[in-house]
Amino acid sequence: MLTYIIRRVLYMIPLLLIVSIISFTLIQVMPGDYLTRSRLNPYLSQETFDRMARLYGLDRPFVERYWAWLKGIVTRGDFGLSFETRNSVYFTLFMGDRLFWTLIVTISTLLITWGISIPLGIYSATHKYKVSDHTLTFFGFLGLSVPNFFFALVLLWFLVAVLRVGDHGLGVSGLFDNRYMGAPWTWGKIGNLLWHIWPAWVVIGTSGMAGLLRYMRGSLLDTLSLPYVQTARAKGLKERVVIYKHAVRNAINPLISLLGMTLPNLVAGSLVTAIVLNLPTVERSFWTALNAQDEYVIMGGLLFFSLFLLVGNLLADILLAWVDPRIRYD
């Protein structure tokens, strides 16, 4: 297993290199550049634009800029400077606690999503074509069809305009009210965090929860029709033992394979949610860089999301081998 993990980690290097080449190329074909907005200022001369282009390196050819950027990563671990903030890419993307809160929101959403969708999928499969099954199926398709940004806006409208939570001193933007910003951790601050973070859990996790519910239902229904399950029932085993000890254990394997896609999808899917709910996460830094065409920060963000995908797939493969003894990586 250790050899397999090392080999997979080594495979990540050329994959990230290919991602960086494609990403850098796509950024170059985008209309305009970082100086586009500055060119709208009638008080700036062409000499000023030329001086700014030399300062940011935008006057150099695409290949030369990419090679200098890649060389900086390999030799110094330097991902470049942000055009907008003149700070390092790492600081611009992860300034403050952005990386910490990104991981908190993502991992907590993942745990809640799986903790709810798997039992509901099992219940739906074991109550096939009953009212409860049709109800869960309806809400599953509804969760898959409603866009995150629309759901977030509707939820904000409901909290602010209908429930009028602001009249009770409760905010819905960010992760804390102003009185808790920078304050030491107390039970009151933890409660305030939970109040602010639950809309993110609902918005980000709804589509993933709906998809996992449908996957679990379909996988378990297929497993329950297999001969070994019928044999277990014929031996007189209790239905609960047949389902949870024999059927669910095999039916959940395909979902573990999906874990590699679920983790990065939660990060990417929380982009719009982070903007609407004003969450201090990496996605907001990435969105700001996209608007400003801050190419080195965009590159750093894309590599971060790609690394999330690769690590997620690796963790899914390791977890699958741990759950299913038939799978061995030699």
Tab-separated table of C-alpha atoms in Angstrom:
chain	number	residue	atom	x	y	z
A	1	MET	CA	0.000	0.000	0.000
A	2	LEU	CA	2.824	2.409	0.869
A	3	THR	CA	4.429	1.844	-2.537
A	4	TYR	CA	1.098	2.525	-4.214
A	5	ILE	CA	0.625	5.783	-2.278
A	6	ILE	CA	4.129	6.975	-3.156
A	7	ARG	CA	3.534	6.128	-6.813
A	8	ARG	CA	0.236	8.020	-6.828
A	9	VAL	CA	1.860	11.051	-5.212
A	10	LEU	CA	4.581	11.026	-7.866
A	11	TYR	CA	1.928	10.816	-10.586
A	12	MET	CA	0.416	14.035	-9.230
A	13	ILE	CA	3.475	16.037	-10.309
A	14	PRO	CA	3.079	15.649	-14.115
A	15	LEU	CA	-0.702	15.982	-13.785
A	16	LEU	CA	-0.349	19.299	-11.956
A	17	LEU	CA	2.187	20.391	-14.577
A	18	ILE	CA	-0.315	19.683	-17.367
A	19	VAL	CA	-3.032	21.524	-15.433
A	20	SER	CA	-0.748	24.531	-15.017
A	21	ILE	CA	0.053	24.655	-18.752
A	22	ILE	CA	-3.610	24.434	-19.761
A	23	SER	CA	-4.656	26.965	-17.124
A	24	PHE	CA	-1.949	29.470	-18.060
A	25	THR	CA	-2.878	29.130	-21.727
A	26	LEU	CA	-6.577	29.701	-21.033
A	27	ILE	CA	-5.765	32.804	-18.995
A	28	GLN	CA	-3.807	34.229	-21.921
A	29	VAL	CA	-6.655	33.740	-24.406
A	30	MET	CA	-9.086	35.583	-22.119
A	31	PRO	CA	-9.916	39.030	-23.536
A	32	GLY	CA	-7.913	41.789	-21.889
A	33	ASP	CA	-5.458	41.562	-19.010
A	34	TYR	CA	-4.880	43.032	-15.566
A	35	LEU	CA	-4.284	46.509	-17.044
A	36	THR	CA	-7.573	46.543	-18.977
A	37	ARG	CA	-9.434	48.464	-16.272
A	38	SER	CA	-6.569	50.935	-15.915
A	39	ARG	CA	-6.729	51.718	-19.625
A	40	LEU	CA	-10.230	53.096	-19.087
A	41	ASN	CA	-8.705	55.910	-17.030
A	42	PRO	CA	-8.287	58.888	-19.412
A	43	TYR	CA	-5.719	60.527	-17.121
A	44	LEU	CA	-3.110	57.768	-17.529
A	45	SER	CA	-0.684	58.089	-20.412
A	46	GLN	CA	0.639	55.348	-22.658
A	47	GLU	CA	4.022	55.690	-20.978
A	48	THR	CA	2.372	54.857	-17.669
A	49	PHE	CA	0.778	51.750	-19.165
A	50	ASP	CA	4.120	50.644	-20.606
A	51	ARG	CA	5.814	51.147	-17.236
A	52	MET	CA	3.090	49.161	-15.459
A	53	ALA	CA	3.327	46.365	-18.050
A	54	ARG	CA	7.084	46.104	-17.443
A	55	LEU	CA	6.514	46.129	-13.677
A	56	TYR	CA	4.038	43.241	-13.833
A	57	GLY	CA	5.933	41.405	-16.581
A	58	LEU	CA	2.993	41.639	-18.988
A	59	ASP	CA	5.256	42.895	-21.778
A	60	ARG	CA	7.069	39.550	-21.938
A	61	PRO	CA	5.966	36.628	-24.158
A	62	PHE	CA	3.593	34.051	-22.719
A	63	VAL	CA	6.149	31.206	-22.755
A	64	GLU	CA	8.776	33.319	-21.022
A	65	ARG	CA	6.360	34.347	-18.258
A	66	TYR	CA	5.228	30.760	-17.719
A	67	TRP	CA	8.789	29.477	-17.570
A	68	ALA	CA	9.797	32.144	-15.037
A	69	TRP	CA	6.726	31.310	-12.934
A	70	LEU	CA	7.421	27.555	-13.058
A	71	LYS	CA	11.115	28.072	-12.292
A	72	GLY	CA	10.196	30.137	-9.235
A	73	ILE	CA	7.985	27.312	-7.937
A	74	VAL	CA	10.598	24.598	-8.441
A	75	THR	CA	13.614	26.498	-7.123
A	76	ARG	CA	12.134	28.723	-4.401
A	77	GLY	CA	8.574	27.525	-3.821
A	78	ASP	CA	7.467	30.965	-5.030
A	79	PHE	CA	4.127	31.089	-6.860
A	80	GLY	CA	4.627	34.715	-7.826
A	81	LEU	CA	3.155	38.008	-6.662
A	82	SER	CA	-0.397	39.222	-6.875
A	83	PHE	CA	-0.831	42.143	-9.272
A	84	GLU	CA	-3.657	43.466	-7.099
A	85	THR	CA	-2.140	43.285	-3.604
A	86	ARG	CA	1.590	43.011	-4.421
A	87	ASN	CA	1.735	40.230	-1.841
A	88	SER	CA	2.658	36.611	-2.465
A	89	VAL	CA	0.075	34.364	-4.102
A	90	TYR	CA	-0.009	32.192	-1.004
A	91	PHE	CA	-0.786	35.149	1.257
A	92	THR	CA	-3.368	36.558	-1.173
A	93	LEU	CA	-5.253	33.261	-1.474
A	94	PHE	CA	-4.973	32.144	2.129
A	95	MET	CA	-4.730	35.483	3.949
A	96	GLY	CA	-5.889	35.354	7.540
A	97	ASP	CA	-7.725	32.124	8.257
A	98	ARG	CA	-9.151	31.575	4.765
A	99	LEU	CA	-7.570	28.140	4.313
A	100	PHE	CA	-8.663	27.085	7.804
A	101	TRP	CA	-12.266	28.163	7.240
A	102	THR	CA	-12.300	26.600	3.777
A	103	LEU	CA	-11.350	23.239	5.286
A	104	ILE	CA	-13.829	23.669	8.158
A	105	VAL	CA	-16.748	24.466	5.831
A	106	THR	CA	-15.812	21.759	3.307
A	107	ILE	CA	-15.119	18.897	5.723
A	108	SER	CA	-18.100	19.658	7.975
A	109	THR	CA	-20.398	19.845	4.936
A	110	LEU	CA	-18.988	16.541	3.675
A	111	LEU	CA	-19.591	14.788	7.013
A	112	ILE	CA	-23.119	16.153	7.343
A	113	THR	CA	-23.959	15.325	3.725
A	114	TRP	CA	-22.831	11.714	4.025
A	115	GLY	CA	-24.255	11.326	7.521
A	116	ILE	CA	-27.736	12.265	6.306
A	117	SER	CA	-27.858	10.990	2.713
A	118	ILE	CA	-26.616	7.431	3.368
A	119	PRO	CA	-29.290	6.557	5.992
A	120	LEU	CA	-31.975	8.212	3.852
A	121	GLY	CA	-30.808	6.260	0.797
A	122	ILE	CA	-30.969	3.003	2.767
A	123	TYR	CA	-34.436	3.868	4.060
A	124	SER	CA	-35.630	4.772	0.566
A	125	ALA	CA	-34.337	1.492	-0.900
A	126	THR	CA	-35.882	-0.638	1.855
A	127	HIS	CA	-39.250	1.122	1.420
A	128	LYS	CA	-39.336	0.906	-2.364
A	129	TYR	CA	-42.314	2.586	-4.080
A	130	LYS	CA	-43.917	3.604	-0.787
A	131	VAL	CA	-44.982	7.147	0.032
A	132	SER	CA	-41.744	7.820	1.909
A	133	ASP	CA	-39.702	6.600	-1.070
A	134	HIS	CA	-41.601	8.831	-3.501
A	135	THR	CA	-41.216	11.781	-1.122
A	136	LEU	CA	-37.459	11.318	-0.799
A	137	THR	CA	-37.181	10.836	-4.563
A	138	PHE	CA	-39.067	14.091	-5.179
A	139	PHE	CA	-36.865	16.094	-2.823
A	140	GLY	CA	-33.794	14.361	-4.264
A	141	PHE	CA	-34.579	15.528	-7.792
A	142	LEU	CA	-35.526	18.965	-6.443
A	143	GLY	CA	-32.166	19.276	-4.694
A	144	LEU	CA	-30.329	18.301	-7.867
A	145	SER	CA	-32.250	20.734	-10.065
A	146	VAL	CA	-32.153	23.924	-7.952
A	147	PRO	CA	-28.930	25.942	-8.527
A	148	ASN	CA	-26.874	26.781	-5.451
A	149	PHE	CA	-26.934	30.530	-6.041
A	150	PHE	CA	-30.737	30.579	-6.318
A	151	PHE	CA	-31.125	28.464	-3.198
A	152	ALA	CA	-28.740	30.765	-1.298
A	153	LEU	CA	-30.656	33.887	-2.358
A	154	VAL	CA	-34.014	32.344	-1.409
A	155	LEU	CA	-32.637	31.267	1.973
A	156	LEU	CA	-31.243	34.753	2.626
A	157	TRP	CA	-34.571	36.328	1.662
A	158	PHE	CA	-36.430	33.963	3.981
A	159	LEU	CA	-34.142	34.670	6.936
A	160	VAL	CA	-33.986	38.443	6.463
A	161	ALA	CA	-37.397	39.379	5.040
A	162	VAL	CA	-39.663	36.693	6.490
A	163	LEU	CA	-38.100	35.698	9.811
A	164	ARG	CA	-36.459	39.141	10.230
A	165	VAL	CA	-33.524	37.690	12.142
A	166	GLY	CA	-31.795	41.069	12.019
A	167	ASP	CA	-34.379	42.441	14.453
A	168	HIS	CA	-33.091	39.933	17.000
A	169	GLY	CA	-29.451	40.948	16.590
A	170	LEU	CA	-28.570	37.963	14.397
A	171	GLY	CA	-26.640	38.393	11.167
A	172	VAL	CA	-26.584	36.039	8.194
A	173	SER	CA	-23.425	37.265	6.457
A	174	GLY	CA	-19.945	35.936	7.121
A	175	LEU	CA	-19.142	33.465	9.878
A	176	PHE	CA	-19.439	35.740	12.921
A	177	ASP	CA	-21.287	38.826	14.091
A	178	ASN	CA	-19.122	41.922	14.514
A	179	ARG	CA	-18.995	41.561	18.295
A	180	TYR	CA	-17.312	38.167	17.978
A	181	MET	CA	-14.757	39.128	15.315
A	182	GLY	CA	-11.312	38.667	16.858
A	183	ALA	CA	-12.796	37.735	20.238
A	184	PRO	CA	-11.490	34.717	22.193
A	185	TRP	CA	-13.348	31.448	21.812
A	186	THR	CA	-16.332	31.082	24.113
A	187	TRP	CA	-19.547	29.074	23.990
A	188	GLY	CA	-21.275	32.203	22.753
A	189	LYS	CA	-18.828	32.524	19.860
A	190	ILE	CA	-19.224	28.833	18.973
A	191	GLY	CA	-23.002	29.247	18.965
A	192	ASN	CA	-22.682	32.327	16.758
A	193	LEU	CA	-20.468	30.359	14.362
A	194	LEU	CA	-23.026	27.551	14.157
A	195	TRP	CA	-25.777	30.083	13.432
A	196	HIS	CA	-23.781	31.574	10.556
A	197	ILE	CA	-22.453	28.323	9.114
A	198	TRP	CA	-25.664	26.294	8.894
A	199	PRO	CA	-26.933	28.169	5.785
A	200	ALA	CA	-23.666	27.213	4.064
A	201	TRP	CA	-24.186	23.577	5.073
A	202	VAL	CA	-27.708	23.631	3.655
A	203	VAL	CA	-26.863	25.398	0.389
A	204	ILE	CA	-23.609	23.569	-0.401
A	205	GLY	CA	-24.738	20.165	0.826
A	206	THR	CA	-28.207	20.023	-0.735
A	207	SER	CA	-27.200	18.977	-4.247
A	208	GLY	CA	-24.544	16.555	-2.976
A	209	MET	CA	-26.954	15.070	-0.463
A	210	ALA	CA	-29.611	14.579	-3.141
A	211	GLY	CA	-27.142	12.886	-5.484
A	212	LEU	CA	-25.725	10.570	-2.812
A	213	LEU	CA	-29.238	9.619	-1.725
A	214	ARG	CA	-30.099	8.556	-5.264
A	215	TYR	CA	-26.794	6.685	-5.678
A	216	MET	CA	-27.235	4.846	-2.369
A	217	ARG	CA	-30.813	3.894	-3.183
A	218	GLY	CA	-29.930	2.541	-6.628
A	219	SER	CA	-26.823	0.703	-5.439
A	220	LEU	CA	-28.639	-0.937	-2.526
A	221	LEU	CA	-31.579	-1.996	-4.713
A	222	ASP	CA	-29.146	-3.664	-7.125
A	223	THR	CA	-27.365	-5.404	-4.250
A	224	LEU	CA	-30.584	-6.661	-2.647
A	225	SER	CA	-31.414	-8.547	-5.849
A	226	LEU	CA	-28.107	-10.464	-5.903
A	227	PRO	CA	-28.111	-14.235	-5.192
A	228	TYR	CA	-26.000	-14.063	-2.016
A	229	VAL	CA	-28.590	-11.773	-0.407
A	230	GLN	CA	-31.376	-14.183	-1.326
A	231	THR	CA	-29.292	-17.014	0.157
A	232	ALA	CA	-28.826	-15.078	3.403
A	233	ARG	CA	-32.574	-14.593	3.637
A	234	ALA	CA	-33.206	-18.277	2.888
A	235	LYS	CA	-30.952	-19.225	5.807
A	236	GLY	CA	-33.323	-17.401	8.121
A	237	LEU	CA	-31.191	-14.372	8.938
A	238	LYS	CA	-33.050	-11.365	10.235
A	239	GLU	CA	-33.845	-8.764	7.593
A	240	ARG	CA	-31.927	-6.125	9.535
A	241	VAL	CA	-28.809	-8.327	9.523
A	242	VAL	CA	-29.199	-9.074	5.815
A	243	ILE	CA	-29.480	-5.402	4.940
A	244	TYR	CA	-26.893	-3.772	7.198
A	245	LYS	CA	-24.295	-6.524	7.548
A	246	HIS	CA	-24.349	-7.983	4.046
A	247	ALA	CA	-26.089	-5.690	1.544
A	248	VAL	CA	-25.117	-2.185	2.691
A	249	ARG	CA	-21.474	-3.141	3.105
A	250	ASN	CA	-21.187	-3.950	-0.605
A	251	ALA	CA	-23.645	-1.318	-1.836
A	252	ILE	CA	-21.644	1.506	-0.286
A	253	ASN	CA	-18.446	0.700	-2.213
A	254	PRO	CA	-19.404	2.670	-5.371
A	255	LEU	CA	-20.186	5.688	-3.199
A	256	ILE	CA	-16.737	5.584	-1.626
A	257	SER	CA	-15.307	5.842	-5.132
A	258	LEU	CA	-17.381	9.018	-5.567
A	259	LEU	CA	-15.699	10.553	-2.522
A	260	GLY	CA	-12.771	11.599	-4.706
A	261	MET	CA	-15.117	13.786	-6.743
A	262	THR	CA	-17.307	14.912	-3.856
A	263	LEU	CA	-14.544	16.701	-1.938
A	264	PRO	CA	-13.354	18.993	-4.779
A	265	ASN	CA	-16.943	19.485	-5.950
A	266	LEU	CA	-17.811	20.849	-2.518
A	267	VAL	CA	-14.911	23.307	-2.752
A	268	ALA	CA	-15.812	24.391	-6.290
A	269	GLY	CA	-19.532	24.380	-5.540
A	270	SER	CA	-19.065	26.668	-2.559
A	271	LEU	CA	-17.707	29.473	-4.787
A	272	VAL	CA	-21.111	31.054	-5.410
A	273	THR	CA	-22.205	30.309	-1.845
A	274	ALA	CA	-19.100	32.023	-0.451
A	275	ILE	CA	-19.908	35.114	-2.521
A	276	VAL	CA	-23.608	35.253	-1.596
A	277	LEU	CA	-23.072	34.484	2.101
A	278	ASN	CA	-19.804	36.472	2.301
A	279	LEU	CA	-17.789	33.559	3.680
A	280	PRO	CA	-14.076	34.269	4.365
A	281	THR	CA	-12.819	31.303	2.338
A	282	VAL	CA	-10.306	30.694	-0.450
A	283	GLU	CA	-13.117	30.836	-3.007
A	284	ARG	CA	-13.663	34.550	-2.349
A	285	SER	CA	-9.971	35.293	-2.945
A	286	PHE	CA	-10.142	33.275	-6.150
A	287	TRP	CA	-13.260	35.139	-7.303
A	288	THR	CA	-11.578	38.503	-6.644
A	289	ALA	CA	-8.562	37.388	-8.671
A	290	LEU	CA	-10.786	36.284	-11.559
A	291	ASN	CA	-12.483	39.673	-11.701
A	292	ALA	CA	-9.136	41.469	-11.636
A	293	GLN	CA	-7.495	38.962	-14.048
A	294	ASP	CA	-4.741	38.539	-11.473
A	295	GLU	CA	-3.165	35.673	-13.381
A	296	TYR	CA	-0.708	34.297	-10.815
A	297	VAL	CA	-3.379	34.180	-8.102
A	298	ILE	CA	-5.734	32.479	-10.573
A	299	MET	CA	-3.020	29.936	-11.336
A	300	GLY	CA	-2.456	29.298	-7.642
A	301	GLY	CA	-6.184	28.825	-7.060
A	302	LEU	CA	-6.561	26.400	-9.967
A	303	LEU	CA	-3.614	24.339	-8.746
A	304	PHE	CA	-5.106	24.322	-5.237
A	305	PHE	CA	-8.447	23.015	-6.538
A	306	SER	CA	-6.674	20.454	-8.755
A	307	LEU	CA	-4.633	19.227	-5.792
A	308	PHE	CA	-7.877	18.853	-3.828
A	309	LEU	CA	-9.223	16.638	-6.619
A	310	LEU	CA	-6.114	14.444	-6.780
A	311	VAL	CA	-5.842	14.072	-3.005
A	312	GLY	CA	-9.574	13.325	-2.805
A	313	ASN	CA	-9.235	10.529	-5.359
A	314	LEU	CA	-6.251	9.093	-3.496
A	315	LEU	CA	-8.118	9.138	-0.175
A	316	ALA	CA	-11.119	7.477	-1.836
A	317	ASP	CA	-8.939	4.651	-3.193
A	318	ILE	CA	-7.292	4.122	0.205
A	319	LEU	CA	-10.648	4.123	1.982
A	320	LEU	CA	-12.100	1.696	-0.572
A	321	ALA	CA	-9.231	-0.742	0.035
A	322	TRP	CA	-9.786	-0.438	3.785
A	323	VAL	CA	-13.533	-1.106	3.516
A	324	ASP	CA	-13.405	-3.865	0.883
A	325	PRO	CA	-10.830	-6.606	1.686
A	326	ARG	CA	-11.062	-7.877	-1.904
A	327	ILE	CA	-9.239	-4.780	-3.177
A	328	ARG	CA	-5.474	-4.741	-2.899
A	329	TYR	CA	-3.020	-2.254	-4.413
A	330	ASP	CA	0.282	-3.942	-5.183
